[in-house]
Coordinates of C-alpha atoms in Angstrom, one line a residue:
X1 CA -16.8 18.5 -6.1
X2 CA -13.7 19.8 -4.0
X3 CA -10.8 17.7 -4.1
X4 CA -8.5 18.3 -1.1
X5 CA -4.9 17.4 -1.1
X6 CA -2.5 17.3 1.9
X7 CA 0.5 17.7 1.6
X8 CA 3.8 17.1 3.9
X9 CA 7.1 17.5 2.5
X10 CA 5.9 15.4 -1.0
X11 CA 6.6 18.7 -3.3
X12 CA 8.2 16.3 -5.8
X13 CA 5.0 14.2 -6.6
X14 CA 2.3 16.8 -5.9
X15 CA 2.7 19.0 -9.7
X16 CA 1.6 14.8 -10.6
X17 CA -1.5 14.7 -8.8
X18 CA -2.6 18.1 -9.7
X19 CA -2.2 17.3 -12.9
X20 CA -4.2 14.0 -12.8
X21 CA -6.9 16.2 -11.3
X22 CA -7.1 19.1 -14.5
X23 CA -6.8 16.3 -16.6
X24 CA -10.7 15.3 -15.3
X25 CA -12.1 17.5 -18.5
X26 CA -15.1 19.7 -18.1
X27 CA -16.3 18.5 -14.4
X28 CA -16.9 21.6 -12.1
X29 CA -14.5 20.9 -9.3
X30 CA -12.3 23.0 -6.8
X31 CA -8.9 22.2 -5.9
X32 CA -7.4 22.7 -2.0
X33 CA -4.0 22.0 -1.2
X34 CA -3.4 21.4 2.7
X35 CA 0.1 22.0 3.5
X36 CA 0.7 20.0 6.9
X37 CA 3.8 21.8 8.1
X38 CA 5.8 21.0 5.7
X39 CA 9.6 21.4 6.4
X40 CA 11.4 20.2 3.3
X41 CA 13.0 23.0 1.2
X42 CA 12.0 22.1 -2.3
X43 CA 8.2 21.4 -1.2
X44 CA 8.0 24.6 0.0
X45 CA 9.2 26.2 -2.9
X46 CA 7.1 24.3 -4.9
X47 CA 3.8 25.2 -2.6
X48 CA 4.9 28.8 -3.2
X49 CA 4.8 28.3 -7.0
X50 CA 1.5 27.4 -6.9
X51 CA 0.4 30.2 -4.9
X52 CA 1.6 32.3 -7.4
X53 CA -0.1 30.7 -9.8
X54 CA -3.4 31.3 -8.2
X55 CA -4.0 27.8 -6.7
X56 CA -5.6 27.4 -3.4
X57 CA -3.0 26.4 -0.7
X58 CA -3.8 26.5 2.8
X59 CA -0.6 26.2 5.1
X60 CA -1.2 24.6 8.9
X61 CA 1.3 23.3 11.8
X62 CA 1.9 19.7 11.2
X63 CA -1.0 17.7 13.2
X64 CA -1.1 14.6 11.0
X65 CA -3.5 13.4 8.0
X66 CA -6.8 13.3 9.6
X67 CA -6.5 16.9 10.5
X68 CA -5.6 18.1 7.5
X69 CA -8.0 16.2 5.7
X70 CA -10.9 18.1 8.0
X71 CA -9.5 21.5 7.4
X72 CA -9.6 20.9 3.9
X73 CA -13.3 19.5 3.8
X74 CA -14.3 22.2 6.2
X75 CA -13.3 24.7 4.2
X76 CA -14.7 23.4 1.2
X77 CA -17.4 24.5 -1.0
X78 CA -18.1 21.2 -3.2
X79 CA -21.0 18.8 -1.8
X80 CA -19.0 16.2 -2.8
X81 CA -15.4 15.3 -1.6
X82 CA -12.5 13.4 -3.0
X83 CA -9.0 13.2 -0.9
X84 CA -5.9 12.3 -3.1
X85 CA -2.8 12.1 -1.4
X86 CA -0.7 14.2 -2.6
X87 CA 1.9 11.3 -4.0
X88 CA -1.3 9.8 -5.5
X89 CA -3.1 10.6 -9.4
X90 CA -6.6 10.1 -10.3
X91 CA -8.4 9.1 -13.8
X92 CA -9.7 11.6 -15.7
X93 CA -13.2 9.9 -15.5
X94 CA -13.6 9.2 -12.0
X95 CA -15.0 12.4 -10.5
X96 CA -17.1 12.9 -13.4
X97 CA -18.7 9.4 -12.7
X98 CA -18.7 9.5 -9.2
X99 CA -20.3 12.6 -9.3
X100 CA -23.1 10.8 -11.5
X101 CA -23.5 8.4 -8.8
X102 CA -24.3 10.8 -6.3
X103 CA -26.8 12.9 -8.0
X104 CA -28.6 9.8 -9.4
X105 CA -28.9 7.7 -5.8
X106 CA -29.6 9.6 -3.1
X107 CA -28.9 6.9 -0.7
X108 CA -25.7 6.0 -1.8
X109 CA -23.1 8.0 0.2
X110 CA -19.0 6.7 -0.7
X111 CA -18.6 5.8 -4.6
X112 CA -15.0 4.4 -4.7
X113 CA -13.4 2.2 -7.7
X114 CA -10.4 -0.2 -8.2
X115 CA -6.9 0.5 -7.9
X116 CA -3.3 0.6 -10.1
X117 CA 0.0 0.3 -8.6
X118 CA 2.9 2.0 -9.9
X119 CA 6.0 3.1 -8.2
X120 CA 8.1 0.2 -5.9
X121 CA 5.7 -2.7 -7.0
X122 CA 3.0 -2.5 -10.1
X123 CA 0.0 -4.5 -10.7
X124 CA -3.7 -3.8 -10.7
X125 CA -5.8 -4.1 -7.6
X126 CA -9.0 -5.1 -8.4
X127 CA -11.6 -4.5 -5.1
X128 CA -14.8 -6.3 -4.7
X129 CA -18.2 -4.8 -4.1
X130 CA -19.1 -3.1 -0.3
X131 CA -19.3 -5.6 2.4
X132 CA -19.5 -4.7 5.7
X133 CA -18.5 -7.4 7.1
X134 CA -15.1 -7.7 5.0
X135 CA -15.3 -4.2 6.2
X136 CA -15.0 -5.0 9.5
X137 CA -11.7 -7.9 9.2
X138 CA -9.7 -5.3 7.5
X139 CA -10.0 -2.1 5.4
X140 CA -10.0 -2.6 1.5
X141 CA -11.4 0.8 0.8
X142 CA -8.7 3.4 -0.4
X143 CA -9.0 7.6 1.5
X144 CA -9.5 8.2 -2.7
X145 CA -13.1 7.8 -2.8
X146 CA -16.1 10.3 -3.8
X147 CA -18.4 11.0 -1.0
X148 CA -21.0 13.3 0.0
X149 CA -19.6 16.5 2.6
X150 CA -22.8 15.1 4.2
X151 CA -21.0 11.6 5.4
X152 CA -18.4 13.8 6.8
X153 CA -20.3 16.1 8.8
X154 CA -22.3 13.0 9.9
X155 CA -18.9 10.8 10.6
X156 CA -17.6 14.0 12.7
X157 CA -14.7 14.0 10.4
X158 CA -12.1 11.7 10.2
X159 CA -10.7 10.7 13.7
X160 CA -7.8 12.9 14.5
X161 CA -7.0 10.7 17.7
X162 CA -6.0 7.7 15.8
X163 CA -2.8 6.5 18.2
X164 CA 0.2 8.1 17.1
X165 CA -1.6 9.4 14.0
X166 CA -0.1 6.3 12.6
X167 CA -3.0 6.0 10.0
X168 CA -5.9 4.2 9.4
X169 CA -8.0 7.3 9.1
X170 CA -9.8 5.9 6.1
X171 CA -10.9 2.5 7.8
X172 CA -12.0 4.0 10.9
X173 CA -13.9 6.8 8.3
X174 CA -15.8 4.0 6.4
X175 CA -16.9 2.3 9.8
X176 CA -18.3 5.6 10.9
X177 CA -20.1 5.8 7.5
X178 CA -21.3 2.3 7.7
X179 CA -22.7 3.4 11.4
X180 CA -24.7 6.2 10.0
X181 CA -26.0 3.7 7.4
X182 CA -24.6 5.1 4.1
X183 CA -24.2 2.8 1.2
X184 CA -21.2 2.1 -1.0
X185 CA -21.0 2.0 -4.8
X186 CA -17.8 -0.1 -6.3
X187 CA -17.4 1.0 -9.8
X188 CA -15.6 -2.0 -11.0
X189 CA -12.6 -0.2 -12.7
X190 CA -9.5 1.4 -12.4
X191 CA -10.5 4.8 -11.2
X192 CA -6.4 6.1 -9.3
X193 CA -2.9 4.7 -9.1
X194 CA -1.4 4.4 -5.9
X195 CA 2.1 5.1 -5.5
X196 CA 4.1 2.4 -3.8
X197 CA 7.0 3.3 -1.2
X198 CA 8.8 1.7 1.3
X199 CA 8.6 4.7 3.2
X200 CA 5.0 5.2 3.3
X201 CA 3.0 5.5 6.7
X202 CA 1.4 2.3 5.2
X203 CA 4.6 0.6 6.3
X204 CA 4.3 1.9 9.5
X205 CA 1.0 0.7 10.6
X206 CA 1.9 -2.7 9.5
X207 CA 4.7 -3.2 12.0
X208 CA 3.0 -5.4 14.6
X209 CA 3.1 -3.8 17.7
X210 CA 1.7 -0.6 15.5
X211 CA -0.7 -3.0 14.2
X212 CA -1.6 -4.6 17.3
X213 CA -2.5 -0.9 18.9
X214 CA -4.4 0.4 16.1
X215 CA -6.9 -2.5 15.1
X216 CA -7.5 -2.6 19.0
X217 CA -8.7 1.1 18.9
X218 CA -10.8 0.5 15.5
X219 CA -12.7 -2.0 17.2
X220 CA -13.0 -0.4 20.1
X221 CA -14.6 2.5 18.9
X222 CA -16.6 0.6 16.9
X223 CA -17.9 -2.1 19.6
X224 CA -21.3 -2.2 18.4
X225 CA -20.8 -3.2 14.8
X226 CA -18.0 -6.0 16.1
X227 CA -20.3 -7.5 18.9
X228 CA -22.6 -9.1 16.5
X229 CA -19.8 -10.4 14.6
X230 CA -17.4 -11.3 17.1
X231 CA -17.7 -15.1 16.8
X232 CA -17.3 -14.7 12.7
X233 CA -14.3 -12.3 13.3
X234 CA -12.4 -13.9 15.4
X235 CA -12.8 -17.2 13.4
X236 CA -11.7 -15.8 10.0
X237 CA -9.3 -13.9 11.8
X238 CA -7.9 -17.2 13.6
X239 CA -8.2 -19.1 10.1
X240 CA -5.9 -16.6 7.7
X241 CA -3.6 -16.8 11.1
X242 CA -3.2 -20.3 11.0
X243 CA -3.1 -20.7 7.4
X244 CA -0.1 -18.3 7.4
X245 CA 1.4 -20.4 10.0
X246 CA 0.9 -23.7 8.0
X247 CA 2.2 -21.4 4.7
X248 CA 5.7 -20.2 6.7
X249 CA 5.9 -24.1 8.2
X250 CA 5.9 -25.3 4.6
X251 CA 8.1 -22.8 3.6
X252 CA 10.3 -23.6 6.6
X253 CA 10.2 -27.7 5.3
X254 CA 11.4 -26.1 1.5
X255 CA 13.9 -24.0 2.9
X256 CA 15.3 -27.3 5.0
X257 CA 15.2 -29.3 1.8
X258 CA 17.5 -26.5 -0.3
X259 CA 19.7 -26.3 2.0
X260 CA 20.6 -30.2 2.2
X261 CA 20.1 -30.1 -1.4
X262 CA 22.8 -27.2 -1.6
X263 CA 25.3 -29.3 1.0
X264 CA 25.2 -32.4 -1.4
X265 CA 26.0 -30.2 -4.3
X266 CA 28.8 -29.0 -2.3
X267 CA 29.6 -32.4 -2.0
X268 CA 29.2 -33.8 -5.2
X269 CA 31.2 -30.6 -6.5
X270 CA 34.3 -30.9 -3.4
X271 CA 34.4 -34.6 -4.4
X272 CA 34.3 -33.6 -8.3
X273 CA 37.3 -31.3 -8.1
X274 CA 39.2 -33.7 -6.1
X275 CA 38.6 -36.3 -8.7
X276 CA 40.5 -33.6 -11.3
X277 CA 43.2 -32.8 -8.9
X278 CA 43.4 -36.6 -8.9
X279 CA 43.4 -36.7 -13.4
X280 CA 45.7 -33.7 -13.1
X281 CA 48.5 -34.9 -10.9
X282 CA 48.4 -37.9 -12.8
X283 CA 48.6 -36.1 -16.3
X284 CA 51.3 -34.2 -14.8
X285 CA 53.4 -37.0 -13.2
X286 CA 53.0 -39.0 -16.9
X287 CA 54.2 -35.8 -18.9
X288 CA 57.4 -35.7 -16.3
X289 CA 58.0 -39.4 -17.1
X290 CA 57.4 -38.3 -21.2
X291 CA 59.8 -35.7 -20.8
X292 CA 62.3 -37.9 -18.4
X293 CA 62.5 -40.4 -21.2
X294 CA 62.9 -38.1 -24.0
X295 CA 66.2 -37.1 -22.3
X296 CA 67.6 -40.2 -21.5
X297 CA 70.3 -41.8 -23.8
X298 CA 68.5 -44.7 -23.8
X299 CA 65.5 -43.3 -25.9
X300 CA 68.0 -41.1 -27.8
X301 CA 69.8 -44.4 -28.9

């Protein structure tokens, strides 16, 4: 198995990943590390570390993920591939059973397994067996999967014409896979953590207009597996819509309702302190009197 790892300007998580990946035991593996143009000072001097060390780094002008990802397979020796992102860790078991997978089902082409969070957000993300047509609504299916070189050469690769190389690489990869009738394998267990930024090209494709153009050239490119489904699309794709909108009108209706609950509070506590200027003018006026009186000849008498 050859596990390829790009790399642009992440020099501060990659020592992680590498380690995840020698932490695997006795699988026979081989470890490329794509630098895609990476500008950043200390990445570079950390790429050049491991160069000295003897590890495999291959350096390219920066032309995005899917490119890099295809050097790195191409070059590749393993007749299985896993991609780890470079700000990414695997489990020590999971190329050893992916590997076992393979060799044991022919047919079965992408062996991927659940996912843990760590970073921004945590929590486990616990994925559900291969359907296609969940496939098709929206990609659930992590880049860090095992998978024959075969599927790649088949697939041509992953797209590097993706629109702005904004991502979604790995969707429009599975598609392709799905096309060329390869089966998926779910191992129903942790099997990578996924580091969780803010920053993260994931961000980026969910912007909506970014969305909007990159689900528009998935299906495009892959009219002939939406065209059957178009009517079932659509309608699950219209449903989650409208049940957001109901979701964000309710929330609208709560958010109403705190707010008028917040103005009577100001209320109750404007009339409240009022009420004490009220008790303490009073107290005050009644301790003048007190002190009038204790002064007079009168009370002195």
């Amino acid at each position: 198995i050859s596990v390829v790892i790009p790399c642009f300007n992440h020099g501060e998580y990659i020592l992680d990943a590498i380690a995840s990946v020698e932490a695997s035991g006795e699988v026979n593996y081989e470890l490329i590390v794509i630098n895609d143009g990476s500008t950043d000072v200390y990445t570079l001097g950390v790429l050049d570390k491991l160069r000295d060390r003897g590890y495999h780094v291959v350096d390219l002008e920066n032309q995005g993920l899917a490119n890099a990802r295809n050097h790195g397979i191409a070059i590749a020796s393993g007749c299985y591939i896993l991609p780890l992102d470079s700000d990414n860790k695997i489990r020590p078991n999971y190329m050893r059973k992916g590997i076992a997978i393979l060799d044991e089902s022919p047919e079965i082409g992408i062996v991927y397994g659940d996912v843990e969070f760590f970073g921004e957000t945590t929590g486990i993300w616990s994925l559900p067996d291969f359907d296609l047509y969940r496939l098709t609504i929206g990609n659930y299916i992590d880049a860090c999967a095992v998978f024959r070189k075969q599927v790649w050469q088949d697939c041509g690769g992953y797209d590097p014409d993706m629109p702005d190389k904004w991502g979604y690489e790995d969707w429009d990869f599975w598609l392709s896979a799905a096309e060329k009738r390869w089966q998926f394998w779910h191992i129903p267990e942790v099997m990578f953590d996924y580091r969780t930024r803010s920053d993260s090209m994931v961000q980026t494709c969910k912007q909506p207009i970014n969305q909007k153009r990159l689900v528009h050239y998935i299906c495009s490119k892959h009219i002939d597996l939406y065209t059957p489904r178009l009517a079932d699309v659509i309608a699950d794709k219209e449903f989650v819509a409208f049940e957001r909108m109901v979701e964000l009108d309710s929330l609208r209706l709560e958010l109403q309702r705190t707010k008028e609950e917040v103005e009577r509070s100001r209320d109750r506590e404007q009339k409240t302190e009022e009420n004490l200027q009220a008790i303490a003018d009073e107290v005050a006026h009644l301790k003048a009197m007190i002190e009038a009186m204790a002064t007079s000849k009168f009370w002195q008498l």
